mmCIF file of C-alpha atoms in Angstrom:
data_model
loop_
_atom_site.group_PDB
_atom_site.id
_atom_site.type_symbol
_atom_site.label_atom_id
_atom_site.label_comp_id
_atom_site.label_asym_id
_atom_site.label_seq_id
_atom_site.Cartn_x
_atom_site.Cartn_y
_atom_site.Cartn_z
ATOM 1 C CA MET K 1 -66.697 26.842 -107.690
ATOM 2 C CA ASN K 2 -64.859 25.398 -110.736
ATOM 3 C CA GLU K 3 -66.335 22.991 -113.266
ATOM 4 C CA THR K 4 -64.786 19.897 -111.641
ATOM 5 C CA ASN K 5 -66.349 20.732 -108.285
ATOM 6 C CA ASP K 6 -69.684 21.427 -110.001
ATOM 7 C CA ILE K 7 -69.549 18.029 -111.694
ATOM 8 C CA THR K 8 -68.641 16.262 -108.457
ATOM 9 C CA ALA K 9 -71.662 17.842 -106.780
ATOM 10 C CA THR K 10 -73.818 16.750 -109.725
ATOM 11 C CA LEU K 11 -72.553 13.170 -109.498
ATOM 12 C CA VAL K 12 -73.369 13.085 -105.774
ATOM 13 C CA ALA K 13 -76.918 14.133 -106.701
ATOM 14 C CA VAL K 14 -77.077 11.374 -109.330
ATOM 15 C CA LYS K 15 -75.955 8.741 -106.831
ATOM 16 C CA ASN K 16 -78.575 9.886 -104.319
ATOM 17 C CA ALA K 17 -81.284 9.993 -106.991
ATOM 18 C CA GLY K 18 -80.525 6.395 -107.894
ATOM 19 C CA LEU K 19 -81.870 5.288 -104.529
ATOM 20 C CA GLN K 20 -85.354 6.235 -105.786
ATOM 21 C CA LEU K 21 -85.246 3.468 -108.362
ATOM 22 C CA LEU K 22 -84.862 0.769 -105.711
ATOM 23 C CA ALA K 23 -88.380 1.448 -104.460
ATOM 24 C CA LEU K 24 -90.148 1.665 -107.831
ATOM 25 C CA SER K 25 -92.219 -1.182 -109.218
ATOM 26 C CA ASP K 26 -91.544 -2.521 -112.691
ATOM 27 C CA ALA K 27 -95.018 -1.347 -113.692
ATOM 28 C CA THR K 28 -94.116 2.226 -112.734
ATOM 29 C CA ILE K 29 -90.858 2.076 -114.684
ATOM 30 C CA ALA K 30 -92.672 0.620 -117.688
ATOM 31 C CA GLN K 31 -95.115 3.532 -117.629
ATOM 32 C CA VAL K 32 -92.270 6.059 -117.405
ATOM 33 C CA LEU K 33 -90.594 4.480 -120.432
ATOM 34 C CA SER K 34 -93.845 4.374 -122.368
ATOM 35 C CA ASP K 35 -94.325 8.067 -121.656
ATOM 36 C CA ILE K 36 -90.770 8.803 -122.860
ATOM 37 C CA ALA K 37 -91.559 7.017 -126.131
ATOM 38 C CA ASP K 38 -94.743 9.049 -126.543
ATOM 39 C CA ALA K 39 -92.910 12.278 -125.728
ATOM 40 C CA ALA K 40 -90.209 11.539 -128.310
ATOM 41 C CA GLU K 41 -92.813 11.173 -131.061
ATOM 42 C CA GLN K 42 -94.779 14.198 -129.887
ATOM 43 C CA ASN K 43 -91.631 16.341 -129.989
ATOM 44 C CA ILE K 44 -90.249 15.305 -133.390
ATOM 45 C CA PRO K 45 -90.098 18.917 -134.727
ATOM 46 C CA PHE K 46 -88.267 20.049 -131.563
ATOM 47 C CA LEU K 47 -85.760 17.195 -131.821
ATOM 48 C CA LEU K 48 -85.148 17.746 -135.543
ATOM 49 C CA GLU K 49 -84.567 21.457 -135.022
ATOM 50 C CA ALA K 50 -81.942 20.769 -132.359
ATOM 51 C CA ASN K 51 -80.382 18.070 -134.498
ATOM 52 C CA ARG K 52 -80.242 20.470 -137.456
ATOM 53 C CA GLU K 53 -78.063 22.826 -135.387
ATOM 54 C CA ASP K 54 -75.572 19.995 -134.903
ATOM 55 C CA LEU K 55 -75.727 18.879 -138.534
ATOM 56 C CA ASN K 56 -75.058 22.411 -139.742
ATOM 57 C CA ARG K 57 -71.685 22.297 -137.994
ATOM 58 C CA MET K 58 -70.617 19.054 -139.687
ATOM 59 C CA SER K 59 -69.759 18.290 -143.287
ATOM 60 C CA PRO K 60 -72.066 15.725 -144.907
ATOM 61 C CA ASP K 61 -68.892 13.973 -146.087
ATOM 62 C CA ASN K 62 -67.896 13.248 -142.478
ATOM 63 C CA PRO K 63 -68.466 9.539 -141.677
ATOM 64 C CA LYS K 64 -70.094 10.646 -138.403
ATOM 65 C CA TYR K 65 -72.776 12.644 -140.236
ATOM 66 C CA ASP K 66 -75.085 9.676 -140.763
ATOM 67 C CA ARG K 67 -74.741 8.630 -137.131
ATOM 68 C CA LEU K 68 -75.526 12.168 -136.018
ATOM 69 C CA LYS K 69 -78.571 12.601 -138.219
ATOM 70 C CA LEU K 70 -82.088 12.220 -136.813
ATOM 71 C CA THR K 71 -85.114 11.817 -139.073
ATOM 72 C CA PRO K 72 -88.823 11.353 -138.297
ATOM 73 C CA GLU K 73 -88.418 7.690 -139.230
ATOM 74 C CA ARG K 74 -85.424 7.218 -136.962
ATOM 75 C CA ILE K 75 -87.177 8.903 -134.043
ATOM 76 C CA ALA K 76 -90.220 6.703 -134.602
ATOM 77 C CA GLY K 77 -87.891 3.693 -134.585
ATOM 78 C CA ILE K 78 -86.302 4.880 -131.342
ATOM 79 C CA ALA K 79 -89.769 5.239 -129.785
ATOM 80 C CA GLN K 80 -90.703 1.741 -130.928
ATOM 81 C CA GLY K 81 -87.504 0.396 -129.340
ATOM 82 C CA ILE K 82 -88.295 2.184 -126.062
ATOM 83 C CA ARG K 83 -91.733 0.553 -125.947
ATOM 84 C CA LYS K 84 -90.148 -2.861 -126.510
ATOM 85 C CA VAL K 85 -87.803 -2.268 -123.577
ATOM 86 C CA ALA K 86 -90.723 -1.091 -121.433
ATOM 87 C CA ASN K 87 -92.547 -4.371 -122.068
ATOM 88 C CA LEU K 88 -89.576 -6.649 -121.406
ATOM 89 C CA PRO K 89 -89.367 -8.485 -118.064
ATOM 90 C CA SER K 90 -87.323 -6.744 -115.401
ATOM 91 C CA PRO K 91 -83.765 -8.080 -115.150
ATOM 92 C CA LEU K 92 -83.710 -7.332 -111.412
ATOM 93 C CA HIS K 93 -84.208 -9.563 -108.355
ATOM 94 C CA LYS K 94 -83.825 -12.764 -110.348
ATOM 95 C CA VAL K 95 -82.481 -15.729 -108.404
ATOM 96 C CA LEU K 96 -79.552 -16.728 -110.595
ATOM 97 C CA ARG K 97 -78.558 -19.578 -108.315
ATOM 98 C CA GLY K 98 -80.017 -20.951 -105.124
ATOM 99 C CA TYR K 99 -79.149 -23.828 -102.789
ATOM 100 C CA GLU K 100 -79.057 -24.915 -99.161
ATOM 101 C CA LEU K 101 -75.923 -25.949 -97.298
ATOM 102 C CA PRO K 102 -75.791 -29.005 -94.986
ATOM 103 C CA ASN K 103 -75.809 -26.606 -92.011
ATOM 104 C CA GLY K 104 -79.163 -25.189 -93.106
ATOM 105 C CA LEU K 105 -77.934 -21.865 -94.521
ATOM 106 C CA LYS K 106 -79.962 -20.852 -97.569
ATOM 107 C CA ILE K 107 -77.875 -19.095 -100.236
ATOM 108 C CA GLU K 108 -79.134 -17.187 -103.272
ATOM 109 C CA ARG K 109 -77.327 -15.212 -105.933
ATOM 110 C CA VAL K 110 -79.682 -12.412 -106.985
ATOM 111 C CA SER K 111 -79.423 -9.873 -109.837
ATOM 112 C CA VAL K 112 -79.159 -6.216 -108.778
ATOM 113 C CA PRO K 113 -78.325 -2.919 -110.536
ATOM 114 C CA PHE K 114 -74.806 -1.519 -110.671
ATOM 115 C CA GLY K 115 -76.028 1.811 -109.282
ATOM 116 C CA VAL K 116 -74.664 4.608 -111.463
ATOM 117 C CA ILE K 117 -73.489 3.987 -115.029
ATOM 118 C CA GLY K 118 -71.524 6.551 -117.026
ATOM 119 C CA ILE K 119 -71.488 6.608 -120.828
ATOM 120 C CA ILE K 120 -68.969 8.545 -122.914
ATOM 121 C CA TYR K 121 -69.973 8.704 -126.566
ATOM 122 C CA GLU K 122 -69.553 10.674 -129.763
ATOM 123 C CA ALA K 123 -71.965 11.898 -132.443
ATOM 124 C CA ARG K 124 -74.780 9.435 -131.732
ATOM 125 C CA PRO K 125 -77.829 11.176 -130.245
ATOM 126 C CA ASN K 126 -79.866 7.950 -130.304
ATOM 127 C CA VAL K 127 -77.509 6.716 -127.592
ATOM 128 C CA SER K 128 -78.977 9.300 -125.204
ATOM 129 C CA PHE K 129 -82.396 7.671 -125.487
ATOM 130 C CA ASP K 130 -81.085 4.090 -125.492
ATOM 131 C CA VAL K 131 -78.875 4.520 -122.436
ATOM 132 C CA ALA K 132 -81.460 6.397 -120.378
ATOM 133 C CA VAL K 133 -84.168 3.830 -121.081
ATOM 134 C CA LEU K 134 -82.014 0.746 -120.509
ATOM 135 C CA CYS K 135 -80.576 2.187 -117.310
ATOM 136 C CA LEU K 136 -83.970 3.118 -115.877
ATOM 137 C CA LYS K 137 -85.371 -0.334 -116.714
ATOM 138 C CA SER K 138 -82.384 -2.022 -115.053
ATOM 139 C CA GLY K 139 -82.544 0.150 -111.923
ATOM 140 C CA ASN K 140 -79.505 2.307 -112.687
ATOM 141 C CA ALA K 141 -79.076 6.058 -112.689
ATOM 142 C CA CYS K 142 -77.004 7.200 -115.682
ATOM 143 C CA VAL K 143 -74.528 9.942 -116.505
ATOM 144 C CA LEU K 144 -74.299 10.876 -120.180
ATOM 145 C CA LYS K 145 -71.162 12.514 -121.549
ATOM 146 C CA GLY K 146 -71.753 13.191 -125.221
ATOM 147 C CA GLY K 147 -69.468 14.930 -127.673
ATOM 148 C CA SER K 148 -69.727 18.531 -128.762
ATOM 149 C CA ASP K 149 -70.809 17.371 -132.250
ATOM 150 C CA ALA K 150 -74.184 16.246 -130.889
ATOM 151 C CA ASP K 151 -74.585 18.573 -127.914
ATOM 152 C CA CYS K 152 -77.742 20.349 -129.116
ATOM 153 C CA SER K 153 -79.419 17.042 -129.945
ATOM 154 C CA ASN K 154 -78.435 15.471 -126.634
ATOM 155 C CA ARG K 155 -79.719 18.434 -124.634
ATOM 156 C CA ALA K 156 -83.056 18.347 -126.437
ATOM 157 C CA ILE K 157 -83.400 14.615 -125.776
ATOM 158 C CA VAL K 158 -82.539 14.920 -122.091
ATOM 159 C CA LYS K 159 -84.956 17.850 -121.733
ATOM 160 C CA ILE K 160 -87.784 15.601 -122.963
ATOM 161 C CA ILE K 161 -86.727 12.783 -120.615
ATOM 162 C CA HIS K 162 -86.538 15.185 -117.664
ATOM 163 C CA GLU K 163 -90.053 16.441 -118.340
ATOM 164 C CA VAL K 164 -91.367 12.875 -118.179
ATOM 165 C CA LEU K 165 -89.425 12.080 -115.004
ATOM 166 C CA ALA K 166 -90.711 15.244 -113.334
ATOM 167 C CA LYS K 167 -94.282 14.385 -114.344
ATOM 168 C CA HIS K 168 -93.908 11.133 -112.416
ATOM 169 C CA GLY K 169 -92.390 12.878 -109.380
ATOM 170 C CA LEU K 170 -88.932 11.409 -110.017
ATOM 171 C CA ASP K 171 -85.602 13.152 -109.533
ATOM 172 C CA THR K 172 -84.338 14.358 -112.908
ATOM 173 C CA HIS K 173 -80.784 13.521 -111.805
ATOM 174 C CA LEU K 174 -81.651 9.910 -112.651
ATOM 175 C CA VAL K 175 -80.619 10.851 -116.204
ATOM 176 C CA GLN K 176 -77.836 13.430 -116.144
ATOM 177 C CA LEU K 177 -76.113 15.013 -119.146
ATOM 178 C CA LEU K 178 -72.669 16.470 -118.445
ATOM 179 C CA PRO K 179 -71.155 19.407 -120.364
ATOM 180 C CA ALA K 180 -69.507 18.446 -123.669
ATOM 181 C CA THR K 181 -66.056 19.368 -122.364
ATOM 182 C CA HIS K 182 -62.780 17.510 -121.815
ATOM 183 C CA SER K 183 -62.760 18.461 -118.146
ATOM 184 C CA ALA K 184 -66.195 16.877 -117.700
ATOM 185 C CA ALA K 185 -64.869 13.655 -119.239
ATOM 186 C CA GLU K 186 -61.846 13.716 -116.924
ATOM 187 C CA ALA K 187 -64.053 14.207 -113.869
ATOM 188 C CA LEU K 188 -66.293 11.305 -114.906
ATOM 189 C CA LEU K 189 -63.354 8.968 -115.492
ATOM 190 C CA HIS K 190 -62.108 9.584 -111.946
ATOM 191 C CA ALA K 191 -65.450 9.576 -110.098
ATOM 192 C CA GLU K 192 -64.517 6.812 -107.663
ATOM 193 C CA GLY K 193 -67.295 6.090 -105.210
ATOM 194 C CA LEU K 194 -69.856 7.985 -107.295
ATOM 195 C CA VAL K 195 -69.944 6.129 -110.630
ATOM 196 C CA ASP K 196 -69.824 2.333 -110.656
ATOM 197 C CA LEU K 197 -69.076 1.655 -114.321
ATOM 198 C CA ILE K 198 -67.991 3.529 -117.456
ATOM 199 C CA ILE K 199 -68.956 2.390 -120.966
ATOM 200 C CA PRO K 200 -67.372 4.226 -123.927
ATOM 201 C CA ARG K 201 -69.091 4.213 -127.327
ATOM 202 C CA GLY K 202 -67.282 5.587 -130.329
ATOM 203 C CA SER K 203 -63.987 5.455 -132.171
ATOM 204 C CA SER K 204 -61.050 3.293 -131.165
ATOM 205 C CA ARG K 205 -59.297 6.515 -130.154
ATOM 206 C CA LEU K 206 -62.070 7.366 -127.672
ATOM 207 C CA ILE K 207 -62.215 3.824 -126.328
ATOM 208 C CA ASP K 208 -58.432 3.684 -125.859
ATOM 209 C CA PHE K 209 -58.485 7.034 -124.045
ATOM 210 C CA VAL K 210 -61.174 5.852 -121.634
ATOM 211 C CA ARG K 211 -59.478 2.504 -120.976
ATOM 212 C CA GLN K 212 -56.090 4.111 -120.373
ATOM 213 C CA ASN K 213 -57.306 6.960 -118.157
ATOM 214 C CA ALA K 214 -60.293 5.704 -116.168
ATOM 215 C CA THR K 215 -59.790 4.815 -112.520
ATOM 216 C CA ILE K 216 -63.199 3.137 -112.268
ATOM 217 C CA PRO K 217 -64.267 -0.085 -114.046
ATOM 218 C CA VAL K 218 -64.670 0.080 -117.844
ATOM 219 C CA ILE K 219 -66.525 -2.157 -120.287
ATOM 220 C CA GLU K 220 -65.155 -1.630 -123.786
ATOM 221 C CA THR K 221 -67.540 -1.367 -126.717
ATOM 222 C CA GLY K 222 -64.853 -1.687 -129.313
ATOM 223 C CA ALA K 223 -64.464 -0.586 -132.886
ATOM 224 C CA GLY K 224 -65.933 -2.972 -135.442
ATOM 225 C CA ILE K 225 -63.474 -4.237 -138.040
ATOM 226 C CA CYS K 226 -65.752 -6.872 -139.559
ATOM 227 C CA HIS K 227 -64.917 -9.578 -142.092
ATOM 228 C CA THR K 228 -66.920 -11.908 -144.319
ATOM 229 C CA TYR K 229 -65.171 -15.031 -145.580
ATOM 230 C CA PHE K 230 -66.585 -16.295 -148.906
ATOM 231 C CA ASP K 231 -65.540 -19.929 -148.663
ATOM 232 C CA GLU K 232 -64.767 -22.327 -151.510
ATOM 233 C CA PHE K 233 -68.106 -24.038 -150.709
ATOM 234 C CA ALA K 234 -70.150 -20.820 -150.549
ATOM 235 C CA ASP K 235 -73.437 -20.239 -152.351
ATOM 236 C CA LEU K 236 -72.998 -17.302 -154.746
ATOM 237 C CA ASP K 237 -76.526 -15.910 -154.437
ATOM 238 C CA LYS K 238 -76.379 -15.991 -150.638
ATOM 239 C CA GLY K 239 -72.946 -14.390 -150.741
ATOM 240 C CA LYS K 240 -74.090 -11.526 -152.971
ATOM 241 C CA ALA K 241 -76.970 -10.668 -150.660
ATOM 242 C CA ILE K 242 -74.897 -11.017 -147.486
ATOM 243 C CA VAL K 243 -71.944 -8.923 -148.698
ATOM 244 C CA PHE K 244 -74.180 -6.203 -150.122
ATOM 245 C CA ASN K 245 -76.280 -5.933 -146.963
ATOM 246 C CA ALA K 246 -73.332 -6.057 -144.583
ATOM 247 C CA LYS K 247 -71.473 -3.342 -146.485
ATOM 248 C CA THR K 248 -74.183 -0.943 -147.613
ATOM 249 C CA ARG K 249 -77.132 -1.175 -145.193
ATOM 250 C CA ARG K 250 -75.583 1.586 -143.085
ATOM 251 C CA VAL K 251 -71.899 2.211 -143.577
ATOM 252 C CA SER K 252 -71.322 4.415 -140.520
ATOM 253 C CA VAL K 253 -72.085 1.763 -137.890
ATOM 254 C CA CYS K 254 -69.735 -0.649 -136.155
ATOM 255 C CA ASN K 255 -71.288 -3.824 -137.639
ATOM 256 C CA ALA K 256 -70.676 -2.758 -141.258
ATOM 257 C CA LEU K 257 -68.448 -4.995 -143.387
ATOM 258 C CA ASP K 258 -64.870 -3.766 -143.842
ATOM 259 C CA CYS K 259 -63.099 -6.685 -145.524
ATOM 260 C CA LEU K 260 -64.274 -9.458 -147.833
ATOM 261 C CA ILE K 261 -62.048 -12.533 -147.704
ATOM 262 C CA VAL K 262 -62.471 -14.732 -150.764
ATOM 263 C CA HIS K 263 -61.147 -18.225 -151.427
ATOM 264 C CA ALA K 264 -58.870 -18.274 -154.474
ATOM 265 C CA SER K 265 -60.969 -20.987 -156.117
ATOM 266 C CA ARG K 266 -63.888 -18.518 -156.264
ATOM 267 C CA LEU K 267 -62.087 -15.589 -157.877
ATOM 268 C CA ALA K 268 -63.929 -16.192 -161.146
ATOM 269 C CA GLN K 269 -67.192 -15.394 -159.315
ATOM 270 C CA LEU K 270 -65.772 -12.318 -157.564
ATOM 271 C CA PRO K 271 -67.068 -9.861 -160.216
ATOM 272 C CA GLU K 272 -70.610 -11.179 -159.774
ATOM 273 C CA LEU K 273 -70.230 -11.270 -155.998
ATOM 274 C CA CYS K 274 -69.212 -7.609 -155.931
ATOM 275 C CA ALA K 275 -71.423 -6.301 -158.742
ATOM 276 C CA PRO K 276 -74.240 -5.048 -156.444
ATOM 277 C CA LEU K 277 -71.705 -2.925 -154.537
ATOM 278 C CA ALA K 278 -71.098 -0.796 -157.640
ATOM 279 C CA THR K 279 -74.713 0.409 -157.497
ATOM 280 C CA LYS K 280 -73.841 2.069 -154.181
ATOM 281 C CA GLN K 281 -70.503 3.411 -155.448
ATOM 282 C CA VAL K 282 -68.455 1.259 -153.062
ATOM 283 C CA THR K 283 -64.710 1.699 -153.561
ATOM 284 C CA ILE K 284 -62.902 -1.640 -153.372
ATOM 285 C CA TYR K 285 -59.290 -1.955 -152.197
ATOM 286 C CA ALA K 286 -58.310 -5.376 -153.543
ATOM 287 C CA ASP K 287 -55.128 -7.399 -153.258
ATOM 288 C CA ALA K 288 -53.372 -8.350 -156.505
ATOM 289 C CA PRO K 289 -55.321 -11.553 -157.348
ATOM 290 C CA ALA K 290 -58.680 -9.957 -156.491
ATOM 291 C CA CYS K 291 -57.793 -6.788 -158.367
ATOM 292 C CA ALA K 292 -56.955 -8.823 -161.477
ATOM 293 C CA ALA K 293 -60.250 -10.712 -161.184
ATOM 294 C CA LEU K 294 -62.253 -7.494 -160.887
ATOM 295 C CA SER K 295 -60.447 -5.523 -163.590
ATOM 296 C CA GLY K 296 -62.641 -4.960 -166.603
ATOM 297 C CA SER K 297 -65.862 -5.787 -164.753
ATOM 298 C CA TYR K 298 -65.959 -3.609 -161.653
ATOM 299 C CA PRO K 299 -65.931 0.172 -162.412
ATOM 300 C CA SER K 300 -62.300 1.256 -162.771
ATOM 301 C CA ASN K 301 -62.887 4.492 -160.855
ATOM 302 C CA LEU K 302 -64.013 2.424 -157.849
ATOM 303 C CA LEU K 303 -61.216 -0.156 -157.937
ATOM 304 C CA ARG K 304 -57.904 0.332 -156.139
ATOM 305 C CA GLU K 305 -55.007 -1.992 -155.417
ATOM 306 C CA ALA K 306 -54.857 -2.544 -151.677
ATOM 307 C CA CYS K 307 -51.966 -1.567 -149.466
ATOM 308 C CA SER K 308 -51.266 -3.070 -146.049
ATOM 309 C CA ASP K 309 -53.092 -0.244 -144.228
ATOM 310 C CA ASP K 310 -56.363 -1.121 -145.953
ATOM 311 C CA PHE K 311 -56.564 -4.355 -143.961
ATOM 312 C CA GLY K 312 -57.509 -3.709 -140.357
ATOM 313 C CA THR K 313 -59.239 -0.403 -141.200
ATOM 314 C CA GLU K 314 -62.743 0.402 -139.980
ATOM 315 C CA PHE K 315 -63.828 2.417 -143.026
ATOM 316 C CA LEU K 316 -67.207 3.767 -141.803
ATOM 317 C CA ASP K 317 -67.748 4.674 -145.444
ATOM 318 C CA TYR K 318 -68.609 3.179 -148.827
ATOM 319 C CA LYS K 319 -65.233 1.455 -148.945
ATOM 320 C CA MET K 320 -64.209 -2.196 -148.562
ATOM 321 C CA ALA K 321 -61.009 -4.232 -148.710
ATOM 322 C CA VAL K 322 -60.774 -7.624 -150.465
ATOM 323 C CA ARG K 323 -58.235 -10.272 -149.502
ATOM 324 C CA THR K 324 -57.599 -13.537 -151.369
ATOM 325 C CA VAL K 325 -56.742 -16.716 -149.441
ATOM 326 C CA THR K 326 -56.078 -20.310 -150.459
ATOM 327 C CA SER K 327 -57.534 -22.011 -147.372
ATOM 328 C CA ILE K 328 -59.733 -21.508 -144.347
ATOM 329 C CA ASP K 329 -56.525 -21.494 -142.303
ATOM 330 C CA GLU K 330 -55.404 -18.334 -144.111
ATOM 331 C CA ALA K 331 -58.819 -16.770 -143.616
ATOM 332 C CA LEU K 332 -58.747 -17.473 -139.900
ATOM 333 C CA GLN K 333 -55.209 -16.120 -139.605
ATOM 334 C CA HIS K 334 -56.200 -12.911 -141.424
ATOM 335 C CA ILE K 335 -59.067 -12.377 -138.981
ATOM 336 C CA ARG K 336 -56.780 -13.061 -135.996
ATOM 337 C CA THR K 337 -54.354 -10.467 -137.333
ATOM 338 C CA TYR K 338 -56.754 -7.702 -138.336
ATOM 339 C CA GLY K 339 -60.056 -8.343 -136.547
ATOM 340 C CA SER K 340 -61.345 -6.359 -133.572
ATOM 341 C CA HIS K 341 -63.281 -9.215 -131.879
ATOM 342 C CA HIS K 342 -66.591 -7.643 -132.901
ATOM 343 C CA SER K 343 -68.460 -9.558 -135.651
ATOM 344 C CA GLU K 344 -67.205 -12.054 -138.243
ATOM 345 C CA CYS K 345 -69.019 -14.097 -140.905
ATOM 346 C CA ILE K 346 -68.468 -17.157 -143.059
ATOM 347 C CA VAL K 347 -70.499 -17.930 -146.175
ATOM 348 C CA THR K 348 -70.325 -21.666 -146.785
ATOM 349 C CA GLU K 349 -72.465 -24.723 -147.508
ATOM 350 C CA LYS K 350 -69.975 -27.048 -145.828
ATOM 351 C CA LYS K 351 -70.954 -27.823 -142.242
ATOM 352 C CA ALA K 352 -67.406 -28.709 -141.179
ATOM 353 C CA ALA K 353 -66.100 -25.329 -142.386
ATOM 354 C CA ALA K 354 -68.872 -23.497 -140.550
ATOM 355 C CA GLN K 355 -68.198 -25.425 -137.354
ATOM 356 C CA ARG K 356 -64.492 -24.738 -137.504
ATOM 357 C CA PHE K 357 -65.060 -21.038 -138.200
ATOM 358 C CA THR K 358 -67.471 -20.591 -135.289
ATOM 359 C CA ARG K 359 -65.177 -22.550 -132.994
ATOM 360 C CA GLU K 360 -61.922 -20.768 -133.829
ATOM 361 C CA VAL K 361 -62.919 -17.164 -134.532
ATOM 362 C CA ASP K 362 -62.452 -15.034 -131.422
ATOM 363 C CA ALA K 363 -65.267 -12.496 -131.733
ATOM 364 C CA ALA K 364 -68.314 -11.413 -129.769
ATOM 365 C CA CYS K 365 -70.628 -12.423 -132.637
ATOM 366 C CA VAL K 366 -69.869 -15.075 -135.260
ATOM 367 C CA TYR K 367 -72.204 -15.613 -138.230
ATOM 368 C CA VAL K 368 -72.796 -18.454 -140.663
ATOM 369 C CA ASN K 369 -74.597 -17.433 -143.868
ATOM 370 C CA ALA K 370 -75.959 -14.201 -142.383
ATOM 371 C CA PRO K 371 -74.540 -10.654 -142.485
ATOM 372 C CA THR K 372 -72.786 -8.914 -139.609
ATOM 373 C CA SER K 373 -75.404 -6.169 -139.877
ATOM 374 C CA PHE K 374 -77.520 -8.224 -137.460
ATOM 375 C CA THR K 375 -75.188 -7.403 -134.556
ATOM 376 C CA ASP K 376 -77.594 -5.128 -132.741
ATOM 377 C CA GLY K 377 -79.500 -5.357 -129.477
ATOM 378 C CA GLY K 378 -82.825 -4.721 -131.176
ATOM 379 C CA GLU K 379 -82.193 -7.409 -133.809
ATOM 380 C CA PHE K 380 -81.201 -9.868 -131.071
ATOM 381 C CA GLY K 381 -84.568 -9.323 -129.391
ATOM 382 C CA LEU K 382 -83.085 -7.310 -126.524
ATOM 383 C CA GLY K 383 -85.154 -4.187 -127.220
ATOM 384 C CA ALA K 384 -82.139 -1.875 -127.498
ATOM 385 C CA GLU K 385 -78.472 -1.884 -126.650
ATOM 386 C CA ILE K 386 -76.065 0.208 -124.678
ATOM 387 C CA GLY K 387 -73.185 -0.940 -126.883
ATOM 388 C CA ILE K 388 -71.401 -3.965 -128.350
ATOM 389 C CA SER K 389 -68.840 -5.279 -125.893
ATOM 390 C CA THR K 390 -65.728 -6.757 -127.509
ATOM 391 C CA GLN K 391 -64.111 -7.785 -124.240
ATOM 392 C CA LYS K 392 -64.610 -11.003 -122.289
ATOM 393 C CA LEU K 393 -65.165 -9.915 -118.690
ATOM 394 C CA HIS K 394 -68.781 -9.571 -117.539
ATOM 395 C CA ALA K 395 -70.403 -8.879 -120.923
ATOM 396 C CA ARG K 396 -69.739 -9.688 -124.573
ATOM 397 C CA GLY K 397 -71.661 -8.693 -127.689
ATOM 398 C CA PRO K 398 -74.840 -6.576 -127.552
ATOM 399 C CA MET K 399 -75.249 -5.207 -124.037
ATOM 400 C CA ALA K 400 -78.826 -4.690 -122.887
ATOM 401 C CA LEU K 401 -80.775 -5.114 -119.649
ATOM 402 C CA GLU K 402 -79.127 -8.235 -118.218
ATOM 403 C CA GLU K 403 -75.660 -6.857 -118.898
ATOM 404 C CA LEU K 404 -76.483 -3.720 -116.873
ATOM 405 C CA THR K 405 -76.920 -5.781 -113.732
ATOM 406 C CA THR K 406 -74.492 -7.412 -111.368
ATOM 407 C CA TYR K 407 -75.432 -9.675 -108.453
ATOM 408 C CA LYS K 408 -75.277 -10.016 -104.721
ATOM 409 C CA TRP K 409 -75.284 -13.089 -102.460
ATOM 410 C CA ILE K 410 -78.153 -13.302 -99.970
ATOM 411 C CA VAL K 411 -77.609 -15.730 -97.116
ATOM 412 C CA GLU K 412 -80.466 -16.656 -94.784
ATOM 413 C CA GLY K 413 -79.807 -18.472 -91.538
ATOM 414 C CA ASP K 414 -81.511 -19.397 -88.284
ATOM 415 C CA GLY K 415 -78.810 -18.710 -85.726
ATOM 416 C CA GLN K 416 -76.036 -20.846 -87.215
ATOM 417 C CA VAL K 417 -72.456 -19.890 -86.315
ATOM 418 C CA ARG K 418 -69.178 -20.880 -87.952
ATOM 419 C CA ASN K 419 -67.094 -23.218 -85.855
ATOM 420 C CA ASN K 420 -63.766 -23.210 -87.707
#
């Protein structure tokens, strides 16, 4: 039997295992998740050892290195997030709409799980925990297809999850990790009738590949090319804190700032606005007016004159572009041209400017006087996230429990028949 046939057989087992979830109470699922959180913390040395094998194969200079890296603190944070999800209300069996027709038929629209959700992702082992937990809580079986960069970490994580599932008498196929091969990805993308939804997490190249090749439904979690517009009415102290946090909190994630847009009337304050970035060795790619404003104040070894390719780049590094505009119209046009519909921010004290920005910017998350670093399921109070959707069908922004459900119509009658 070849690998494709093996994977097909595995996906059949996953689909069948998913039926178990339909009969489980929310209290049982909550206990399973709580036990997974405990097991993660109890197995920190095991997880770090597996993660070290992956890290040893990657250069620390690779932008993916930080995403790949697990630490005791990060694992503790993952466990805390799992417990939050465990304690959230179930998203299932909610009556989203209910009414009675004149003929007496009672109609309800009720939330239900998709069934089987597939995730294709790169060097992000935390995703293995997040996806498994969110899917179990929302009544879905899940198929994980990680990259080879994180294969040891992913296998260690799934081993821990399987041990907890087995302890509760549950089929371990509820959380299935596929081989880190291209053929496994191909089989998953064409698993009609076995997998209900595919969600890619990773680079724009990965997302484009999944969108262009999948023959089952896809929800895109797009690349994050994020902007902050420092308006002519912006508060300088707020701007300094927002830009610094958005750029340097964690550069390898999709909500990190890539381009600062500054109103020309504020160029004199640009050196002070950017000064904190120098402490983190952020390289700035500035257009001509911004470059002139920064020359002599920002470290010369960290200042470059921008070229056209620097705008619209997701740096995933200690790098940032700066663009000068003369109006909010120019700022909005720049975002329309180079944005990825992920997260955008305006720093302003003028209410009309903030209202126009939030109304006209086409992005999943739009911020006023707060950094794009808040785009995260945990920060939004969702417990965790399965990704940040940048599309408009079904889900947009941080995807958590509610976004992993669909709905069915339930119609209750008493013998009525249709006459026309």
